[in-house]
Coordinates of C-alpha atoms in Angstrom, one line a residue:
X1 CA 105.5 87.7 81.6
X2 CA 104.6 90.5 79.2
X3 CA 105.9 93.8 80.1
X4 CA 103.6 96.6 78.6
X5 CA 105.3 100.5 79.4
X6 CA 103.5 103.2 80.8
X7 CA 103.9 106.4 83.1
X8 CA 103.2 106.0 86.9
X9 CA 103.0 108.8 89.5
X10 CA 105.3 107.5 92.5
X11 CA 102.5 109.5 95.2
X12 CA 98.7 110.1 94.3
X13 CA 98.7 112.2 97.5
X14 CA 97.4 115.8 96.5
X15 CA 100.1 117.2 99.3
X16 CA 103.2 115.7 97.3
X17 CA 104.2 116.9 93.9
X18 CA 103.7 114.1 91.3
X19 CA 107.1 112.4 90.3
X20 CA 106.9 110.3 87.4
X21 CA 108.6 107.2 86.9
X22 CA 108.2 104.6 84.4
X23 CA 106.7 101.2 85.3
X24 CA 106.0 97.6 84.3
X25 CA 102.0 97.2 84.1
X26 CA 102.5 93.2 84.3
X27 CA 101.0 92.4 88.0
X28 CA 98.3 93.7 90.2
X29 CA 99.3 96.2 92.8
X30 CA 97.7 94.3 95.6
X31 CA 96.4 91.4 96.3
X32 CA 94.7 89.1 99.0
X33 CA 94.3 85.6 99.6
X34 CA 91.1 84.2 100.9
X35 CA 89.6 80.8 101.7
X36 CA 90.3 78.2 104.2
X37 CA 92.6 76.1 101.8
X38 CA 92.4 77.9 98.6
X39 CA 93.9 81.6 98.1
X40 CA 92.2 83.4 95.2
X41 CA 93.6 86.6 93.6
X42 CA 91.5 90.3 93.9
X43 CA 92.7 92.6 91.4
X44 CA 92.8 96.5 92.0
X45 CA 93.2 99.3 89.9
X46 CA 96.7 99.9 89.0
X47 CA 96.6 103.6 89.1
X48 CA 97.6 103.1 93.1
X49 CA 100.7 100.7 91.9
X50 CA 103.8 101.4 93.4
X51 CA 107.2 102.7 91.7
X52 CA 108.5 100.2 89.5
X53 CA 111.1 99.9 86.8
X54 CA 110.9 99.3 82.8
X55 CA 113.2 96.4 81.7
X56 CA 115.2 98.8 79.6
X57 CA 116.0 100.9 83.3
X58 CA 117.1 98.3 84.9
X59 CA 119.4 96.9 82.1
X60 CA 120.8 100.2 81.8
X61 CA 124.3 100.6 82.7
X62 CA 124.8 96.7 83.2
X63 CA 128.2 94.9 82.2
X64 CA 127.0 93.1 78.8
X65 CA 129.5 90.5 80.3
X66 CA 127.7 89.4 83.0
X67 CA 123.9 90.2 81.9
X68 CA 123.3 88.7 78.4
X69 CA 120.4 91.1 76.0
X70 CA 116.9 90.6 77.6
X71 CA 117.7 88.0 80.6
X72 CA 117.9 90.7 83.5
X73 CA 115.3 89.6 86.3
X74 CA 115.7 92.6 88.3
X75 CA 112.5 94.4 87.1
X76 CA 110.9 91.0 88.3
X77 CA 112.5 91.1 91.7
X78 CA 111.6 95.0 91.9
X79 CA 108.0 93.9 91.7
X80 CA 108.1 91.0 94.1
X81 CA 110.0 93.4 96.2
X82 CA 107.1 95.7 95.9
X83 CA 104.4 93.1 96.2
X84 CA 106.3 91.4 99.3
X85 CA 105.7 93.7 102.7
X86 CA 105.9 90.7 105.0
X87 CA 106.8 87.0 104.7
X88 CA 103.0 86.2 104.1
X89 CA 102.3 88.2 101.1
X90 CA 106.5 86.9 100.0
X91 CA 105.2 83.4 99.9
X92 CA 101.9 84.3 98.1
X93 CA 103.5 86.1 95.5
X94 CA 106.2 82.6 95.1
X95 CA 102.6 80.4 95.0
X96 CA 101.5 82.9 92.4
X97 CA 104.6 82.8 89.8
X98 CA 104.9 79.0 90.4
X99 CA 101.1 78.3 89.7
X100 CA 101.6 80.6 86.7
X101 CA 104.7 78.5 85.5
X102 CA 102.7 75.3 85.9
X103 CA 103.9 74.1 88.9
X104 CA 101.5 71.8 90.9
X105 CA 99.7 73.1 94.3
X106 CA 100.4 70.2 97.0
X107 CA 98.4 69.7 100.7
X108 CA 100.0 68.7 103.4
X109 CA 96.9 66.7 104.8
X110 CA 96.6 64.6 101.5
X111 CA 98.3 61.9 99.7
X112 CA 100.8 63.3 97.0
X113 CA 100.9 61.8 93.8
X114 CA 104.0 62.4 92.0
X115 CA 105.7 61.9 88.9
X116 CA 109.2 62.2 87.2
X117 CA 109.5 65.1 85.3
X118 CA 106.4 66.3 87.7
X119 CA 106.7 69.8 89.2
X120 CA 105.1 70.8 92.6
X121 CA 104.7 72.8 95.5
X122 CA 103.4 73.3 99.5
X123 CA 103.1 76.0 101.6
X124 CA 102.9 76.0 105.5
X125 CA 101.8 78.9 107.7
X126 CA 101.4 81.0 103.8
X127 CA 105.1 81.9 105.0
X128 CA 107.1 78.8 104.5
X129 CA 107.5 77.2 100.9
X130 CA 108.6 74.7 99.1
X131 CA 108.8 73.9 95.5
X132 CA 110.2 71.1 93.9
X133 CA 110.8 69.8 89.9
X134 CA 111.5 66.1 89.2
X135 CA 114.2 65.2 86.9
X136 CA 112.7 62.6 84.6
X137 CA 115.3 60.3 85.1
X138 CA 115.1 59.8 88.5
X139 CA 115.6 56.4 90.1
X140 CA 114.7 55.8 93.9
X141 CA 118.0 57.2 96.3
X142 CA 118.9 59.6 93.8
X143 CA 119.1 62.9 96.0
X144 CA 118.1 67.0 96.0
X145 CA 119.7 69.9 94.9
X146 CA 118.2 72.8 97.2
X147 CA 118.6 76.4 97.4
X148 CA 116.9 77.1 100.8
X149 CA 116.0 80.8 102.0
X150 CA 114.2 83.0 104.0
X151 CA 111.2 85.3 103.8
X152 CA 111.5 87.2 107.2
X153 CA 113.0 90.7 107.6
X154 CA 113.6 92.4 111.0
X155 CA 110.2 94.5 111.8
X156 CA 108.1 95.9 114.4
X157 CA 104.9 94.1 114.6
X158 CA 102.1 94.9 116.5
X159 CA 101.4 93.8 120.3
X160 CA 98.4 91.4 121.1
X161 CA 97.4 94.7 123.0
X162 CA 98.5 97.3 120.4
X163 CA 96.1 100.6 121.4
X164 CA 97.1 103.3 123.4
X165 CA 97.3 107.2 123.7
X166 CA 99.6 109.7 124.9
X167 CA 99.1 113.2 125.0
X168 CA 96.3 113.5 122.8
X169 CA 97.9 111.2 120.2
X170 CA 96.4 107.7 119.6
X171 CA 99.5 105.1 119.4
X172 CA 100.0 101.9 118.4
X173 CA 101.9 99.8 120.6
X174 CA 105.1 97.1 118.7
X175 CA 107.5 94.7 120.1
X176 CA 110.7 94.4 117.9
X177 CA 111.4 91.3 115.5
X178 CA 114.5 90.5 114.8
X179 CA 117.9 92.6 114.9
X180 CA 117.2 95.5 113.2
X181 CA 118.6 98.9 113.2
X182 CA 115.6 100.6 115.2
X183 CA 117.0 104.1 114.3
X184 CA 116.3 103.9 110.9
X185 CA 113.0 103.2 111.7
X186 CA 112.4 107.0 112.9
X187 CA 110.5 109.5 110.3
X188 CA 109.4 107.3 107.8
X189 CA 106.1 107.1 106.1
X190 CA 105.5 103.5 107.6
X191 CA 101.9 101.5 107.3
X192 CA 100.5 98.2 108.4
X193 CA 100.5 94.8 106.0
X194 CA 100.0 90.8 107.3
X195 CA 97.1 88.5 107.8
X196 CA 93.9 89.1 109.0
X197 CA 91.0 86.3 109.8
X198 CA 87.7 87.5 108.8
X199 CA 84.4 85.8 109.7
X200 CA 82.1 85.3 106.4
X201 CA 78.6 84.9 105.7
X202 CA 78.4 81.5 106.5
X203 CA 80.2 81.5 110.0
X204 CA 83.3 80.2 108.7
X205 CA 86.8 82.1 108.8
X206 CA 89.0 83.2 106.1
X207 CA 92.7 83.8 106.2
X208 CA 93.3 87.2 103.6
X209 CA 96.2 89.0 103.2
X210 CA 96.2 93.2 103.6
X211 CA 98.4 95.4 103.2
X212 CA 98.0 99.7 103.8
X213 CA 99.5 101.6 100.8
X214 CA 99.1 104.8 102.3
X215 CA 101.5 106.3 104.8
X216 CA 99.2 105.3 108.1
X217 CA 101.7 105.4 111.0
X218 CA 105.2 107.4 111.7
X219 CA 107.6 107.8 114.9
X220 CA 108.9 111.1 114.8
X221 CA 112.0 111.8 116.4
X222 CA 112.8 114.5 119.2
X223 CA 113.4 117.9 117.5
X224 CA 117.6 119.3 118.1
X225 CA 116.3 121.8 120.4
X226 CA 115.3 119.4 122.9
X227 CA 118.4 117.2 122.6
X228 CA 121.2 119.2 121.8
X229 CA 124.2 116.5 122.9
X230 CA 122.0 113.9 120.6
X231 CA 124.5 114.0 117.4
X232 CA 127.7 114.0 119.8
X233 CA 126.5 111.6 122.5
X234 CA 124.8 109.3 119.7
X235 CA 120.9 108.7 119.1
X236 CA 120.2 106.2 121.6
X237 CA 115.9 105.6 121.7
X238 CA 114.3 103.6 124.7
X239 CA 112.8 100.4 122.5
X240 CA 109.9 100.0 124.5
X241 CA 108.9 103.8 125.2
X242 CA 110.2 105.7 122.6
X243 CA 109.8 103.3 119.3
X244 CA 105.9 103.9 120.0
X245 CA 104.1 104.6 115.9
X246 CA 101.6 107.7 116.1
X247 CA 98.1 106.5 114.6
X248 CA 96.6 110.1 114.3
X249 CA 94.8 112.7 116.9
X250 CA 92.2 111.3 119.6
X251 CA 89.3 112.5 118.2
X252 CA 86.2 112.5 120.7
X253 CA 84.9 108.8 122.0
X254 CA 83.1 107.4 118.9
X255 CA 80.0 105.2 119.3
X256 CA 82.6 102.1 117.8
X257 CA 84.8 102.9 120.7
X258 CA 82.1 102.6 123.2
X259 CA 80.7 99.2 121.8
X260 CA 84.3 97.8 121.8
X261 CA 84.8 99.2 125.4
X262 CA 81.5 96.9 126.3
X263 CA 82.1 93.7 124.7
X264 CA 85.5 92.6 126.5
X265 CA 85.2 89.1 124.8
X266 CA 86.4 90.9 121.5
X267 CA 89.4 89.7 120.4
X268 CA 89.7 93.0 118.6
X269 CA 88.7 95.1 121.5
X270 CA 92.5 95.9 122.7
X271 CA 93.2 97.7 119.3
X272 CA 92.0 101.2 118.3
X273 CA 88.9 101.3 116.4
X274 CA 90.1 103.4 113.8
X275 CA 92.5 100.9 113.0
X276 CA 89.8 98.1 112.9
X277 CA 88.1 100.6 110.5
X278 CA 91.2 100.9 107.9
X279 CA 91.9 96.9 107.9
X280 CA 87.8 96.4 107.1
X281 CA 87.8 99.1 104.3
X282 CA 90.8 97.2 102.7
X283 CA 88.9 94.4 102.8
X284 CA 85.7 95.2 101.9
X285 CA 84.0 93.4 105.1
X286 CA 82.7 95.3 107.6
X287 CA 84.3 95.6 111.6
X288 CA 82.5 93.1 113.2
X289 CA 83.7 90.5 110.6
X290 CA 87.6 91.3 111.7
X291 CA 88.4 88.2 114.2
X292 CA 92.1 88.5 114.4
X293 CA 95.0 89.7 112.6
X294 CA 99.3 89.4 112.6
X295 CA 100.3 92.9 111.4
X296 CA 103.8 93.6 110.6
X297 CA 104.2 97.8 110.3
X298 CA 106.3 98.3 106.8
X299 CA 107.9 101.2 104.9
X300 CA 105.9 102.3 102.2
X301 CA 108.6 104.1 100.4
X302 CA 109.2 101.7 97.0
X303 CA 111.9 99.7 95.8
X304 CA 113.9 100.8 92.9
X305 CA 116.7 101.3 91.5
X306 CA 119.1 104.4 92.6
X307 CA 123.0 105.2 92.1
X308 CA 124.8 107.8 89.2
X309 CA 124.4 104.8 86.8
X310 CA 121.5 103.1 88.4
X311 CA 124.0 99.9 89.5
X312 CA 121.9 100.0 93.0
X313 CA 118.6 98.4 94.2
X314 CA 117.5 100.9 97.1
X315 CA 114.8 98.9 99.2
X316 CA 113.6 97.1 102.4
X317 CA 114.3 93.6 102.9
X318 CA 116.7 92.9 100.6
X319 CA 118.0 90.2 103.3
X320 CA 116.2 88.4 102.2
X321 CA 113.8 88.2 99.7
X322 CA 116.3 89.0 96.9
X323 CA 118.0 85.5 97.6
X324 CA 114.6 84.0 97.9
X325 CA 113.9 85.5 94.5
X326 CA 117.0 84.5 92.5
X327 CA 116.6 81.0 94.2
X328 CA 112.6 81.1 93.1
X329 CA 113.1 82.1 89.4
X330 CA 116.1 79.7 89.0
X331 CA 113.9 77.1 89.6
X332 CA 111.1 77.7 87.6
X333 CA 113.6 78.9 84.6
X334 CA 115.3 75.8 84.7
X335 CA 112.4 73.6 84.2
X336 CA 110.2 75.8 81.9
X337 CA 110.7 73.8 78.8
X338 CA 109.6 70.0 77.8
X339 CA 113.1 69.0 77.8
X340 CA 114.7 70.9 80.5
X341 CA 113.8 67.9 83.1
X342 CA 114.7 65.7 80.3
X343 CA 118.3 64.3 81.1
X344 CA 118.0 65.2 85.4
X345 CA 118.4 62.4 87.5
X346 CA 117.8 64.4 90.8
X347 CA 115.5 66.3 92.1
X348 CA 115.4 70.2 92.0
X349 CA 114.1 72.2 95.0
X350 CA 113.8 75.4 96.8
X351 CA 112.4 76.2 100.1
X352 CA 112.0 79.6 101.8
X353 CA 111.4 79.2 105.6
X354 CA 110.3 82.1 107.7
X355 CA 111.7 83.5 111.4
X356 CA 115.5 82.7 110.6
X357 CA 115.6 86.7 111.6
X358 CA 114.7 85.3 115.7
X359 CA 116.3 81.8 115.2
X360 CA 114.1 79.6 112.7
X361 CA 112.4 78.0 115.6
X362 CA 109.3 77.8 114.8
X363 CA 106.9 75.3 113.0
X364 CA 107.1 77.3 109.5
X365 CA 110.7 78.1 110.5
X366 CA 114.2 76.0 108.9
X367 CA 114.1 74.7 112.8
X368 CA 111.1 72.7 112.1
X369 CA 111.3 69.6 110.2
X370 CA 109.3 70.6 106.9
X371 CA 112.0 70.2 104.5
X372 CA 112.8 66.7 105.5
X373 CA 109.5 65.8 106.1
X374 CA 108.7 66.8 102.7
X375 CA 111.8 65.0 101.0
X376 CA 110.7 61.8 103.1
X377 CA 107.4 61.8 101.4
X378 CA 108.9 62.3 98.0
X379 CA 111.5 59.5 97.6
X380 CA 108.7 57.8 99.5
X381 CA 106.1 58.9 97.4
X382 CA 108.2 58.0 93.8
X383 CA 109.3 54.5 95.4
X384 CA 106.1 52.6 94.2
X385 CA 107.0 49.1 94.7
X386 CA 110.4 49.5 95.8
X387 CA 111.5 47.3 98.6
X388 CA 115.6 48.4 99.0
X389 CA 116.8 49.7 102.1
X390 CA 117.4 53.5 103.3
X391 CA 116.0 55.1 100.6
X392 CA 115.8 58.3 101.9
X393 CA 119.5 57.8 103.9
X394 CA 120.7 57.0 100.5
X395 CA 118.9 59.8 99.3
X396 CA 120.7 62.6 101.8
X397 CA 124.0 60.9 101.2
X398 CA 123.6 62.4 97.7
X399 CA 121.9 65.9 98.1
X400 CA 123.7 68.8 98.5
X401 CA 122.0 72.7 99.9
X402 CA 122.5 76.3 98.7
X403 CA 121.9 78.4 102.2
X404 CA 121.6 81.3 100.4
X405 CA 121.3 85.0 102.5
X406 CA 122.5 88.3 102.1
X407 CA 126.6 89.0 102.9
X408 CA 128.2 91.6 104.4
X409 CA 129.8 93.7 101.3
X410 CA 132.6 95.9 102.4
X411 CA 131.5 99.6 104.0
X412 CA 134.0 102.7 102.0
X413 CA 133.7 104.1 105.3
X414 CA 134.4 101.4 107.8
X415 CA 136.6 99.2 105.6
X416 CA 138.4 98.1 109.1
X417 CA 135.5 96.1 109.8
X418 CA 136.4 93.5 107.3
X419 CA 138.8 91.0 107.3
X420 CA 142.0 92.5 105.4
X421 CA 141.9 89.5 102.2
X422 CA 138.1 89.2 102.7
X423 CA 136.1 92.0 101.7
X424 CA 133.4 91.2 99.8
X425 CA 132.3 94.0 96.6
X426 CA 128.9 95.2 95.2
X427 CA 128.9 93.9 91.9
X428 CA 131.4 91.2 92.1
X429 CA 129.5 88.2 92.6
X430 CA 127.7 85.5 95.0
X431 CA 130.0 85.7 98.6
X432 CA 131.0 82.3 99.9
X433 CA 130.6 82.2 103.4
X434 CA 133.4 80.5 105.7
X435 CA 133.3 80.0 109.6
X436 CA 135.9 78.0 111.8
X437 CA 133.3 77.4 113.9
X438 CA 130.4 76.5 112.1
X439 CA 128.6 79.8 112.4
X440 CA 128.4 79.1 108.1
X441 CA 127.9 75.2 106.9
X442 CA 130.3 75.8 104.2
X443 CA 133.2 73.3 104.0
X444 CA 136.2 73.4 101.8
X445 CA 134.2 70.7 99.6
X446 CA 131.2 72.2 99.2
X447 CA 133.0 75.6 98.8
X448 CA 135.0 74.0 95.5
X449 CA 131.9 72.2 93.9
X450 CA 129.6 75.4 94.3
X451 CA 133.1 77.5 92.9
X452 CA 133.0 74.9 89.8
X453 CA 129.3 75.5 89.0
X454 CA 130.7 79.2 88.7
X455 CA 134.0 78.5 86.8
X456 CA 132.6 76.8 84.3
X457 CA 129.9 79.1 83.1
X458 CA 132.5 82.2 83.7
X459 CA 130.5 83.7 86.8
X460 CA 132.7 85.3 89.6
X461 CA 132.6 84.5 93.1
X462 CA 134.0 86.2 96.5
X463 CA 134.5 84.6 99.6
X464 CA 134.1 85.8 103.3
X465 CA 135.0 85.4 106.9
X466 CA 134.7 87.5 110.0
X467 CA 137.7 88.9 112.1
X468 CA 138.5 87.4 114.8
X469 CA 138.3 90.0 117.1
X470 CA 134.5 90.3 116.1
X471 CA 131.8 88.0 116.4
X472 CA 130.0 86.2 113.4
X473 CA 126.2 85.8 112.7
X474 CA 124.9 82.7 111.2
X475 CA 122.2 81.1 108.7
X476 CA 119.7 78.7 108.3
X477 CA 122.7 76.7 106.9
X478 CA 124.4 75.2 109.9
X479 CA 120.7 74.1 111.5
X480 CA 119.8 72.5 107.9
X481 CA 123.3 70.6 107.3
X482 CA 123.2 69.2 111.0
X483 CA 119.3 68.8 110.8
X484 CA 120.2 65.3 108.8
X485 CA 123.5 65.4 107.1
X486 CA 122.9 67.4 104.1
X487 CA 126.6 68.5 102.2
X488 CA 126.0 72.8 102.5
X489 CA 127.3 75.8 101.1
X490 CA 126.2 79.2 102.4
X491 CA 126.7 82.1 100.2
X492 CA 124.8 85.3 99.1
X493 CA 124.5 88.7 97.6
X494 CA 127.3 91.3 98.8
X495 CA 124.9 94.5 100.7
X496 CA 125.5 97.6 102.2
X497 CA 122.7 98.6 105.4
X498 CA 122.0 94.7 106.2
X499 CA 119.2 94.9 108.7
X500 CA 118.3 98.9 108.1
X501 CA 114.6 100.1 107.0
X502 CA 116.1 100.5 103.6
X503 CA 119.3 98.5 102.4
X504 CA 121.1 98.3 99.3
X505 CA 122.4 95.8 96.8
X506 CA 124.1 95.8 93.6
X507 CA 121.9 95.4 90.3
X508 CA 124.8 93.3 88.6
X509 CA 124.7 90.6 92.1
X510 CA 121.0 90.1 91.4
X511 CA 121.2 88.5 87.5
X512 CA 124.9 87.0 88.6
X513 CA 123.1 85.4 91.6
X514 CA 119.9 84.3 89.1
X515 CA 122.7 82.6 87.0
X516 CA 124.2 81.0 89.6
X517 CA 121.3 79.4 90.9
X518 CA 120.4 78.3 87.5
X519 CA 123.4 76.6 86.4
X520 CA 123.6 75.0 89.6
X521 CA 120.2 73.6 89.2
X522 CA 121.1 72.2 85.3
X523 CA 124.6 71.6 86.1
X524 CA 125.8 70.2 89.6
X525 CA 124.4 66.7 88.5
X526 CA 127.1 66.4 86.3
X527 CA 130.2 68.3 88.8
X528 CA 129.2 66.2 91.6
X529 CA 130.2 62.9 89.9
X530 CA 134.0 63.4 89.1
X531 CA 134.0 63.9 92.9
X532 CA 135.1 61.5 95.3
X533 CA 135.9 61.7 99.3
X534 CA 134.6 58.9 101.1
X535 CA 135.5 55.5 99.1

């Protein structure tokens, strides 16, 4: 991608003083996807584009040890930070870049026809994805190397039945996703981004992706004076009645209102009007056409970088779109030459699953058999004539998956929370993950081969476990390795705020992470062999 350099004002609001920033002018600010199997690109004027960092900012300050001259994704992952509001528009900006880097669009309703040295990809639900490159050597049995992800990030998303008002206010009701930290939730300049399903001219429906810039929605929080023990007693909100987003002022009954108020088969009819109205101007379509919609509500402050010597990424759903990222951009870097797929006998993948956040069960969740499925129609697929037996057995036997999410990285002010001899650093390197009790997949195997990749292209790696006075949350890694056998390793980027409206990684962990993923792609092949446990 060509970066071109220019000022950008961080708010076009007349109310807010202009601060300038500079920014990459590579990508459009927002986008939709529309069509019933296709999703085409809309392009809008950039002066609305939000905060983003130049190249040169987000080198600066950066070990030359660990980041070489010029190979620093972060600007990249600042913009698909930026682009990414929910999982949808996270998995149409990876169908973007991977289309851009010649990767081949797949359908899961037709027959695939595949190739060695072939790269391709399929989406299911627009927020499940995976992408795979095969080696040109490849011989049927051979197996995957996977990095697997998620796109999800705990949210409030709107109810079926979202309108209501309260003392004049009109409000929009949310159920919690995921395990968030609601409080941080509270005065911030929030909006509205997802899906909506329009009707078009010809009485067909189209799936197309919105997302609000401007600040639409905010939950204020209960001034002092009304809650004086609140900052010795603790700030403890009601979920359902007091995490309630105001829209704006009921206004007298509009003619829209009374229309919707008429026609109770509307499946819109349960929302406010005015909301109806913001989603159709984004869209250019007019009320009537909205069918339906799946609206997360999203901070719009941007991501960026922050810190004395810029060394942090300040931003929302860091867990887990920067691992989905890395694990994107390692894939498509290690195949972008001719010869990069040259010498590979296996087969490079990555696949980022949504709703790990509630449990990955769900059909575009890691619960859901969509990896295996689509690894069964690959070794299937590049069989041809091939009549040997267990294929795709022999296939698993020799794959081995990357879980990668975000790690706990150790708190300055709550250092007791960690394990004495396991406190993960910002800046230190990808966190190996380790459970007794298979909260992680990692085993002492997998835990050496994915420390090798590291060793022998000089990048450092931590490793973690929980007290045992505490419990441990887990990954898509232990339902993937048990799914069908699959040797795992879970690991991920040390943060700080896991699960708040606004977390914080290290800029450093981002390109060490990138590299990781990379040489793991061009490399394990080649560590795997002089490894032998069960002959």
């Amino acid at each position: 991608m060509v970066a071109i350099t220019r000022l950008q004002l961080l708010y076009s609001s007349p109310i807010l003083k202009p601060t300038l920033f500079f920014g990459k002018l590579q990508k459009p600010a927002s986008f939709f996807y529309s069509g019933p199997i296709h999703y085409g690109i809309r392009r809008r004027k950039l002066s609305s584009s939000p905060l983003l960092c130049s190249n040169s900012d987000q080198t600066s300050g950066t070990s030359p040890s660990t980041v070489e001259s010029g190979s620093s994704i972060v600007g990249d992952l600042l913009d698909y930070l930026n682009e990414s509001w929910t999982q949808f528009h996270a998995t149409a900006e990876a169908k973007r870049e991977l289309i851009a880097a010649g990767f081949h669009l797949l359908n899961e309703n037709e027959e695939w026809d595949l190739k060695p040295g072939g790269r391709y990809f399929f989406t299911r639900n627009m927020s499940c994805l995976v992408a795979f490159a095969v080696g040109e050597k490849y011989s049927v049995g051979n197996g995957f190397h996977v990095i697997a992800a998620h796109t999800d990030s705990p949210c409030l998303k709107l109810k079926p039945k979202s309108a209501s008002s309260k003392s004049g206010y009109l409000m929009v009701n949310v159920q919690t996703y995921g395990s968030g930290l609601w409080h941080t939730w509270f005065d911030r300049d929030l909006s509205v981004a997802g899906r909506v399903i329009v009707r078009s001219s010809s009485d067909t429906y189209l799936h197309k992706l919105v997302k609000v810039k401007k600040p639409l929605l905010r939950i204020p929080t209960l001034a002092i004076h009304l809650d004086r023990t609140v900052n010795k007693d603790g700030f403890k909100p009601n979920l359902e009645t007091h995490l309630v987003p105001l829209l704006s002022m009921k206004l007298k009954e509009t003619s829209l209102e009374s229309k919707e108020k008429t026609n109770s088969s509307s499946s819109i009819a349960a929302h406010h009007p005015l909301l109806i109205q913001v989603l159709s101007d984004e869209l250019s379509c007019s009320t009537g056409d909205v069918v339906s919609f799946e609206l997360n509500v999203c901070d719009t402050q941007p991501s960026c970088l922050g810190g004395g010597n810029n060394e942090f990424i300040f931003s929302g759903r860091l867990d887990n779109l920067a691992s989905s990222y890395c694990a994107l951009k390692a894939l498509i870097d290690s195949c972008k030459s001719p010869g990069d797929l040259f010498d590979e006998h296996a087969i490079r993948m990555v696949a980022l699953f949504d709703n790990e956040e509630v449990g990955s069960g769900s059909v575009q969740g890691a619960g859901a058999p969509t990896m295996f499925q689509g690894m069964r129609r690959i070794v299937s697929g590049l069989a041809h004539k091939y009549a040997g037996e267990g294929a795709f057995e022999r296939s698993i036997r020799q794959s081995f998956l990357v879980s990668a999410d975000m790690a706990h990285g150790v708190h300055p002010n709550f250092v007791d929370k960690h394990e004495e001899h396991h406190r993960p650093e910002l800046q230190k390197g990808l966190v190996i993950k380790h459970n007794a009790n298979q909260r992680y997949a990692t085993s002492g195997i997998t835990a050496f081969l994915f420390k090798e990749v590291g060793k022998i292209h000089n990048l450092p790696t931590q490793e973690f476990v929980i007290r045992n006075d505490m419990g441990c949350g887990s990954t898509i890694g232990p339902i993937l390795a048990s799914g069908v056998g699959i040797r795992t390793v879970d690991c991920g980027i040390a943060q700080l705020s896991m699960h708040s409206i606004r977390e914080i990684c290290g800029k450093e962990d981002v390109d060490i992470a990138y590299k990781h993923f990379k040489a793991f792609y061009q490399t394990f092949s080649s560590i795997d062999k002089k490894l032998t446990v069960d002959f």
